[in-house]
Amino acid sequence: MRRLRPAAWPIAALLVGYPVWWALGFGGLSVVVTAPAMALILLRRRPIRAPRGFGLWLLLLAGYLISALMLGEMPPGTYGEFGAGRLAGYLMRLCLYLSLTIMVLYLGNLTEEELPQLTLVRMLGALFVTTVAGGLLGVFAPRAEFTSPVELILPGWISGNPFVHNLIHPTAAQVQKVLGHASPRPEAPFEWANAWGGNISVLLVWFVIGWWVYGGPRRRLAMIPLTALAAIPVVYSLNRGLWIGLGVAAAYVLVRLNARARIAACSALVAGALVFALSPLQTMVAQRLDSPHSNDIRAFTVSATVAAAGTSPLIGYGNTRNATGNHRTITTGRSGWCPTCGHPPLGSDGQLWYLMITQGFTGAVLYVAFFAGAVRRHWRDRSPIGMAGVLVMILTLLYMFVYDGLFTPLSLYLISFALLWRNSMESTAASTTPS
């Protein structure tokens, strides 16, 4: 890190400095804070390069701008009034989309001398270590929280908004009754427990590349206890989507590795599985699998989201909405006599459903096409970074059914996309350089 070129400091500040952003109250919005510095560096480049398939992302961004026309409209079966909260949520997401666009172009236009690929990978590895530490904090001190400086500065009508409050108020865990009793689900240093789950799986991919594949003896030795420690919050997260994602990642690795590496990977997986089976953590996994109570909630929310999106299929409604009733009753919202009433907002059960309600089926198709196109274009890249990047793109497509990609998850997805793009440019340059 001491030898970083000045142009690389914005991404280092974002990834390595993320715990500071979280403590300040920026957290998921840290990419918005660092994007202006990235933009200044990018504007000095001529010409500015763009990756293949990026037009789909720009169309997705344009669609979000158009969807603002529907912010004041209400699809059938929903309730609520157009107000400052809905507008603020839209503008925050718009700032995020614009910042992510700048970030991808910034990363792709830095040279290998300014930002080596391995340095960027190890920055993600540093964030993995931060995520493990935050997960352990959530397990052992689940009620730890504090008021951030940003929260103190903002007026109450903004900081008191539940969506905004979740972003700017640092908490260690969400304490929920998933197993029938109060249990912590780690979320530090991210916005919520599901974001922690999706993010740690993506960061684990890059941690393995930076610390094992390209690591020396010290890094490899340190990786073993760090990965073992990560298993504790991974299990306590009670996050079935995360567990499925790790299974998909393991299957992908076994399919894509050569025969010799596949034997080593199988041995490591079997050893890890045996250790886990003999640990007390396996009991918690079994309890979670026997408690699928959230399935009914998701089924109701997803079906209501698709129905609402069908009334504005091309441009959506610009922001999320609340459906009338829930999976148990037609009553809307919690009350003293009905504490189980209410439901998550439409589109909150996965990025695919979020895009449907905010940008219609058009937005959902563009999102899928963008990341699926990255898988197709880079599948033949069998370098460690290439295979890792493709794996993250696959996880992105998997998680869109169960995780909201905003805010930090989408940042990690697009940094991984930028790593793939940079890798392809290096391969092209190497093949065209005369020997």
XYZ file of N, CA and C in Angstrom, residues 121 128 200-210 249 384 387-389 391-392 395:
63
model
N -6.880 -6.916 -6.102
C -7.394 -8.161 -5.516
C -7.109 -8.196 -4.017
N -12.251 -8.431 3.082
C -12.707 -9.721 3.609
C -12.345 -9.857 5.086
N -19.634 -11.418 1.938
C -18.507 -12.231 2.410
C -18.189 -13.351 1.420
N -19.198 -13.852 0.709
C -18.918 -14.899 -0.268
C -18.135 -14.355 -1.454
N -18.482 -13.150 -1.903
C -17.745 -12.522 -3.008
C -16.323 -12.194 -2.571
N -16.183 -11.635 -1.388
C -14.849 -11.270 -0.899
C -13.988 -12.495 -0.632
N -14.606 -13.607 -0.222
C -13.857 -14.842 -0.008
C -13.179 -15.300 -1.299
N -13.879 -15.150 -2.416
C -13.308 -15.527 -3.715
C -11.998 -14.784 -3.945
N -12.015 -13.462 -3.742
C -10.806 -12.664 -4.000
C -9.764 -12.860 -2.905
N -10.201 -13.162 -1.696
C -9.259 -13.458 -0.614
C -8.445 -14.702 -0.948
N -9.101 -15.724 -1.461
C -8.394 -16.950 -1.844
C -7.390 -16.665 -2.963
N -7.791 -15.864 -3.946
C -6.881 -15.545 -5.057
C -5.676 -14.763 -4.555
N -5.909 -13.736 -3.747
C -4.813 -12.871 -3.313
C -3.921 -13.471 -2.256
N -20.123 -22.072 -5.505
C -18.718 -21.713 -5.712
C -17.822 -22.954 -5.664
N -6.309 -17.301 -12.952
C -6.987 -17.272 -11.651
C -7.941 -16.091 -11.491
N -11.057 -16.702 -13.844
C -12.016 -17.686 -13.330
C -12.727 -17.164 -12.078
N -11.997 -16.426 -11.234
C -12.620 -15.856 -10.043
C -13.665 -14.812 -10.423
N -13.343 -13.977 -11.411
C -14.289 -12.952 -11.843
C -15.556 -13.550 -12.428
N -16.778 -16.460 -11.660
C -17.519 -17.013 -10.527
C -18.353 -15.931 -9.836
N -17.769 -14.750 -9.638
C -18.520 -13.671 -9.001
C -19.708 -13.255 -9.865
N -22.356 -15.763 -9.215
C -22.967 -15.511 -7.913
C -23.902 -14.302 -7.966
